[in-house]
Short mmCIF file of C-alpha atoms in Angstrom, two decimals:
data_model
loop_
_atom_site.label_atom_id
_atom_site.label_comp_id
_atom_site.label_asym_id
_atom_site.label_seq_id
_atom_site.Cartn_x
_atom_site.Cartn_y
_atom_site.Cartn_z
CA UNK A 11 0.00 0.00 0.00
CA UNK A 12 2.83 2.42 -0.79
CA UNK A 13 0.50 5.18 -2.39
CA UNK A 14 -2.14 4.82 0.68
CA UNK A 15 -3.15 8.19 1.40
CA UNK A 16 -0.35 9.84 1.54
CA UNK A 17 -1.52 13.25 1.47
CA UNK A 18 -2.95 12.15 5.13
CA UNK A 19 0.08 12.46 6.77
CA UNK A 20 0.57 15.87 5.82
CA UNK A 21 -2.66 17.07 7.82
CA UNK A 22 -1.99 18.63 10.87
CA UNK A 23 -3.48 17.37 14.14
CA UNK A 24 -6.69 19.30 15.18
CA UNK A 25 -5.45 22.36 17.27
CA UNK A 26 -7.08 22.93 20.52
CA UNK A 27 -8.55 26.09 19.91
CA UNK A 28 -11.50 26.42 17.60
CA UNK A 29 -13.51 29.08 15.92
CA UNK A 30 -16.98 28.75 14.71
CA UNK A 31 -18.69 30.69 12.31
CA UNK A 32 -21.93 29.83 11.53
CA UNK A 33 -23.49 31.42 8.47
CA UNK A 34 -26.94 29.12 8.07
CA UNK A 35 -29.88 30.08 9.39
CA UNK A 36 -31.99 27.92 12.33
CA UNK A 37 -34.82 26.25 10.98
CA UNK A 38 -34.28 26.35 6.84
CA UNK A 39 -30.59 24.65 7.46
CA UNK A 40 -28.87 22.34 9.91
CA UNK A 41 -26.05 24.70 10.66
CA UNK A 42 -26.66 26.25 13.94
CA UNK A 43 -27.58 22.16 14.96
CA UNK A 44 -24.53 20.83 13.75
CA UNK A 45 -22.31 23.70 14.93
CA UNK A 46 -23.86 22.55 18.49
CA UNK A 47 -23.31 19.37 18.34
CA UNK A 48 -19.66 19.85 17.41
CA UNK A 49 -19.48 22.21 20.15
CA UNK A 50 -20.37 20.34 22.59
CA UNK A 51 -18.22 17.36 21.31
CA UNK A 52 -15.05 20.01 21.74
CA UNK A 53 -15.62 20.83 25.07
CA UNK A 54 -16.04 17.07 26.04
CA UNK A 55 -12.43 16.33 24.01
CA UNK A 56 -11.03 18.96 26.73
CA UNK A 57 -10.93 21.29 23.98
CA UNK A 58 -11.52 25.03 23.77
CA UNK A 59 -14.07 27.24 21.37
CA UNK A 60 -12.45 30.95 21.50
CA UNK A 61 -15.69 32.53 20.10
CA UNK A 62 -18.93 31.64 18.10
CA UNK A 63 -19.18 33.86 15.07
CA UNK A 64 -23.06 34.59 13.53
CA UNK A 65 -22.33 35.93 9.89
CA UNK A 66 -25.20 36.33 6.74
CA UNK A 67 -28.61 34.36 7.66
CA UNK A 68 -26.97 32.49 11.09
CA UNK A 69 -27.48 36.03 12.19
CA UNK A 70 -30.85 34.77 12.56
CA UNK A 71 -29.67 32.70 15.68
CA UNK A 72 -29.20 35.41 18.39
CA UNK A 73 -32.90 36.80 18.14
CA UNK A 74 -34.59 36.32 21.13
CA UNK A 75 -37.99 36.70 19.20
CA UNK A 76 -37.71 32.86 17.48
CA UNK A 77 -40.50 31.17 19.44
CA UNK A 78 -40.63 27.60 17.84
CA UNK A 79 -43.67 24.98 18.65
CA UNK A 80 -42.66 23.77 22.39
CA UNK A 81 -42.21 20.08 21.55
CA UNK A 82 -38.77 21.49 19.20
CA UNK A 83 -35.58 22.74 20.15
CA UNK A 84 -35.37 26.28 20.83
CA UNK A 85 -31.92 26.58 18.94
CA UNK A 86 -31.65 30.27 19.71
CA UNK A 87 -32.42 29.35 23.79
CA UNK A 88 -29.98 26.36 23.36
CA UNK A 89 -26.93 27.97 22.17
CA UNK A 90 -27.64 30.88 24.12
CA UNK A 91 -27.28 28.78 27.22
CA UNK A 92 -24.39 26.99 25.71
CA UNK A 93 -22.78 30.58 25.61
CA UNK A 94 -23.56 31.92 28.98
CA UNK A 95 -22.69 27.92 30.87
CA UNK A 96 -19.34 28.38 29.31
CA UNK A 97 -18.34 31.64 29.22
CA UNK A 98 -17.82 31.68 25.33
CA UNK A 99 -18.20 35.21 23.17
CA UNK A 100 -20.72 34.64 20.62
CA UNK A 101 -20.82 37.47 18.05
CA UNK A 102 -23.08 38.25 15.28
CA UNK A 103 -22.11 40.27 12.39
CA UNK A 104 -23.24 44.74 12.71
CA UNK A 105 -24.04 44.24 8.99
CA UNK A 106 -25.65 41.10 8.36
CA UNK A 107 -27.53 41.55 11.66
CA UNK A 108 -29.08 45.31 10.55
CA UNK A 109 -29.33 44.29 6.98
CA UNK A 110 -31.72 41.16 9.11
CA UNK A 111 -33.67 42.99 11.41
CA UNK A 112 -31.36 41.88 14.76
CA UNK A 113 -30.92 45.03 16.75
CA UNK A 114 -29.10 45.71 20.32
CA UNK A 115 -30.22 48.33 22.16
CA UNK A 116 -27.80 51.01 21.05
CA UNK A 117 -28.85 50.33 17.75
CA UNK A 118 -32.23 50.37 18.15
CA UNK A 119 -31.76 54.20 19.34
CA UNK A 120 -29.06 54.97 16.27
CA UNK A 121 -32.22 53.67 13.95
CA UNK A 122 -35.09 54.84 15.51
CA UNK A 123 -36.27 51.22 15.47
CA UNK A 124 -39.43 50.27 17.48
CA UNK A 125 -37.94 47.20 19.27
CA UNK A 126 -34.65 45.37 19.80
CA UNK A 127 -34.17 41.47 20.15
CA UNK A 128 -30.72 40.75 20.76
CA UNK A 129 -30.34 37.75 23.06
CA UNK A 130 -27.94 37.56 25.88
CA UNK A 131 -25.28 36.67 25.66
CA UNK A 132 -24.75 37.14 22.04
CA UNK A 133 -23.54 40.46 21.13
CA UNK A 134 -23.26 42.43 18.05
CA UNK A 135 -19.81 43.46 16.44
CA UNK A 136 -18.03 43.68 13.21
CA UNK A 137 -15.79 41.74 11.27
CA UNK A 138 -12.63 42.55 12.78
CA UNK A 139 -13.53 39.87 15.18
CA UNK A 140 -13.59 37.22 12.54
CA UNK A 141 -10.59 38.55 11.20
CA UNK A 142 -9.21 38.13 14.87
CA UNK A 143 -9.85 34.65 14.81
CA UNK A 144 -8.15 33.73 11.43
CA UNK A 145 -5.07 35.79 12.72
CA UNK A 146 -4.63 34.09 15.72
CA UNK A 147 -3.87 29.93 16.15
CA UNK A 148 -7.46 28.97 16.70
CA UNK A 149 -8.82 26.61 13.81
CA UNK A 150 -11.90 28.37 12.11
CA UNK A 151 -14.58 25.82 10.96
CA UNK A 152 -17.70 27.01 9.00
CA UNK A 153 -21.00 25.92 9.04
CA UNK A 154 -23.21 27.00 6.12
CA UNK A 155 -26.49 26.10 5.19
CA UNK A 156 -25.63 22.86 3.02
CA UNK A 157 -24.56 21.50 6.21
CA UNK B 13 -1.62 34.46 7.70
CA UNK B 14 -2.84 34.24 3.59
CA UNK B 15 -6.26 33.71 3.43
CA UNK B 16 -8.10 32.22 0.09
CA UNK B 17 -11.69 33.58 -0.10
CA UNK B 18 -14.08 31.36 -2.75
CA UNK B 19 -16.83 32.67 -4.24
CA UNK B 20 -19.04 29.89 -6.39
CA UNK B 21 -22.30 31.80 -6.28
CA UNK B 22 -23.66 34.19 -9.02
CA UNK B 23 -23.44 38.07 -8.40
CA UNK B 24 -26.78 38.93 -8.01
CA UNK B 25 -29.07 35.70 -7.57
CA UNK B 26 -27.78 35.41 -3.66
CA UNK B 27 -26.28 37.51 -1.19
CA UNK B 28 -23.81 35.43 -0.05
CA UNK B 29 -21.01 36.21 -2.66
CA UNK B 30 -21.29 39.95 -1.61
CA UNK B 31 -21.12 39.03 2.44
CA UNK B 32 -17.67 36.75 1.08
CA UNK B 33 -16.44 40.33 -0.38
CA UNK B 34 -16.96 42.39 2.75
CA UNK B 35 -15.01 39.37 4.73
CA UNK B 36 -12.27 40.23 2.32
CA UNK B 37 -12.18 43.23 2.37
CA UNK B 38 -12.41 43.20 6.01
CA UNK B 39 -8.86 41.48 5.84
CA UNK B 40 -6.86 43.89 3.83
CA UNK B 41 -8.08 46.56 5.71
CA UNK B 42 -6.82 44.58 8.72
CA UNK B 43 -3.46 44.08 6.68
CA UNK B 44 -3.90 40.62 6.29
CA UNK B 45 -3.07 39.15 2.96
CA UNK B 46 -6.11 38.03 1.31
CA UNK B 47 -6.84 36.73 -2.15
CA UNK B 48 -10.64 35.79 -3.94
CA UNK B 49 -11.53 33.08 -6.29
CA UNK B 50 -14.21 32.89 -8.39
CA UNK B 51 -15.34 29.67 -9.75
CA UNK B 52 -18.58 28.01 -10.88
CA UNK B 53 -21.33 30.54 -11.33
CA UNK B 54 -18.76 32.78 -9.41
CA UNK B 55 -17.02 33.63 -12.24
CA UNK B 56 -19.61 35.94 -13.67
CA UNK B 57 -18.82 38.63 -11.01
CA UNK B 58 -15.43 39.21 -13.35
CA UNK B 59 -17.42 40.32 -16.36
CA UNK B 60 -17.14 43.57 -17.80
CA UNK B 61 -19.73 46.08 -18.07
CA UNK B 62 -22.28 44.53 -15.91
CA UNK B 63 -25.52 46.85 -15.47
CA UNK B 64 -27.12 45.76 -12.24
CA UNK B 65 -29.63 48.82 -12.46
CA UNK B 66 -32.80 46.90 -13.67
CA UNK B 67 -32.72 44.45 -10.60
CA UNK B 68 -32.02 47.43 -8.19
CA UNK B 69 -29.03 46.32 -7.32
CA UNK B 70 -25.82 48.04 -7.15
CA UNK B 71 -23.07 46.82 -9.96
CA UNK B 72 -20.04 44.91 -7.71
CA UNK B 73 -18.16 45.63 -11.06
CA UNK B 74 -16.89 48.95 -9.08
CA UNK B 75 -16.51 47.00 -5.80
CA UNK B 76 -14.50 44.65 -7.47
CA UNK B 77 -12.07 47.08 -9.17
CA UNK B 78 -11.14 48.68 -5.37
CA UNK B 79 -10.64 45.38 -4.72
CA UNK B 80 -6.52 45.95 -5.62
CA UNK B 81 -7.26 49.91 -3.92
CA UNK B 82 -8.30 48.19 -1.27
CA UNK B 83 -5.40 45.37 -0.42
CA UNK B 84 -6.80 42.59 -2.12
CA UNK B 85 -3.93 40.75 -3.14
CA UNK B 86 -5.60 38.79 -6.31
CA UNK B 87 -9.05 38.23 -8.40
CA UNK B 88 -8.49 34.76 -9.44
CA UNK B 89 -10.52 32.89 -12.00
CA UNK B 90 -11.16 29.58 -12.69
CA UNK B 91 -10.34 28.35 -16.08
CA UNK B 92 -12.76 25.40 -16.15
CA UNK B 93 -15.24 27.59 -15.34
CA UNK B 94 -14.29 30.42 -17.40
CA UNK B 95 -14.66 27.87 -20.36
CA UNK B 96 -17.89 26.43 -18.92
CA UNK B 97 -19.37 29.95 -19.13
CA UNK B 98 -17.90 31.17 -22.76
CA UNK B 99 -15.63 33.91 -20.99
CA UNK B 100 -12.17 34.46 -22.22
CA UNK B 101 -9.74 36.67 -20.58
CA UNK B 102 -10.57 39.96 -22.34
CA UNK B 103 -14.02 39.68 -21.35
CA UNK B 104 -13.07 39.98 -17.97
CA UNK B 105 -12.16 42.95 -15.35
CA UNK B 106 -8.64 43.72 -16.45
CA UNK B 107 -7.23 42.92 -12.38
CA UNK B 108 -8.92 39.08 -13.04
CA UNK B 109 -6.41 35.89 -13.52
CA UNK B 110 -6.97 32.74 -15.01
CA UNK B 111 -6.02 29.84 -12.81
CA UNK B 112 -6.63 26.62 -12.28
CA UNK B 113 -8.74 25.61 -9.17
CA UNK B 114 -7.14 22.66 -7.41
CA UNK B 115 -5.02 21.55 -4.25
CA UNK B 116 -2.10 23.22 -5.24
CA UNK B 117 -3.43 26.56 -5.41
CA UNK B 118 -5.25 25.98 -2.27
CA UNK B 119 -2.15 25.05 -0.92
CA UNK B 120 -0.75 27.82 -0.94
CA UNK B 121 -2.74 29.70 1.48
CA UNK B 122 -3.09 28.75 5.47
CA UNK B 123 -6.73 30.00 5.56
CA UNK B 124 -9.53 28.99 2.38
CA UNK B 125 -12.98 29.70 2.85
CA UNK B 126 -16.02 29.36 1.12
CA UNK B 127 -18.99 32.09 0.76
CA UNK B 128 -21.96 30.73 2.93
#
């Protein structure tokens, strides 16, 4: 088996540190699911998650408005907890966020908008926190919509 | 850290290839060395004298040609898709190159990522 694979022992071992950026929306993909799942799979390898990114429609994650039927997962509630249980930053995109009706408080005001529904802990920033995270060591995994 | 943005979606049938251009141009105005592919339907954002007026949408033919202002290291185009969609190399934004997709162009960046 001398051309096994060999490209496989090129690949570096997983680093410890990992980024998520989820860009698929709850409910019409199985991003935010998967992302959770994975999540919880690298705290339970010992491993850490530097921050939780929200970028185009995963935006849709941090609104504290999503009220699904009661007998399914409240994905917005369940990372939300996630967050806050282990300290984690979980950001959503300024722009994608405005251009999707996901306001904070101070942006509520700048707009004139008549409500806000940013859930804690989530917060809203720009993209210099994503580029952050591909500057630093931390490995930056993406979950889109087709996944 | 070189970064390899990809764009496979069409310019104005999704937003998701014009979210991927803010991310890169997010980088270079961090400093940090960033190049875009285009490939399937993604290579129609490279064609010249787009009029984006009648869908109410802004052109990204003049967003794309900062993109070198701007830091952006590279506009790189597929070739297979190039062919795919009938564009040769003079039909395309003068910054664009033709390249071949494939591991060894990924290679050669530490960071690649796909629009959503």
């Amino acid at each position: 088996m001398s051309n096994s694979l060999p490209e496989q022992t090129k690949t570096p071992a997983p680093a410890g540190v990992f980024t998520l950026v989820i860009t698929g929306a709850p409910y019409s993909s199985q991003a935010p699911q998967t992302a959770l799942q994975f999540a919880h799979a690298v705290l339970a390898a010992n491993k850490r998650i530097d921050r939780v990114f929200l970028y185009g429609d995963g935006v849709h994650l941090a609104s504290s408005l999503s009220s699904p039927p009661s007998d399914e997962l409240n994905l917005s509630e369940a990372w939300a907890a996630f967050l806050a249980e282990n300290n984690i930053p979980g950001v959503a995109c300024i722009a994608s966020a405005l251009r999707r009706g996901l306001v904070n408080e101070s942006e509520r005001q700048r707009y004139e908008l008549t409500a806000s529904n940013l859930r804690a802990p989530f917060e809203i920033a720009g993209l210099g926190e994503w580029v952050d995270s591909t500057a630093s060591e931390s490995r930056v995994l993406y979950f889109h919509k087709g996944g | 850290m070189s970064t390899l943005i990809i764009i496979d979606q069409p310019p104005y049938g999704s937003w998701e290839g014009r979210e991927a251009l803010d991310m890169a141009f997010s980088l270079a105005a961090f400093d940090q060395p960033v190049s875009l592919l285009f490939c399937g339907a993604g290579v129609n954002w490279l064609r010249k004298g787009q009029d984006a007026a009648k869908v109410h949408q802004k052109s990204i033919e003049r967003n794309l040609s900062a993109a070198p202002i701007f830091g952006v290291e590279a506009l790189l185009a597929d070739s297979h898709a190039c062919d795919q969609y009938g564009l040769v190399e003079t039909e395309l934004l003068d910054q664009a190159t033709i390249t071949d997709f494939g591991p060894e162009l990924t290679a050669r960046f530490d960071h690649v990522a796909f629009a959503g």
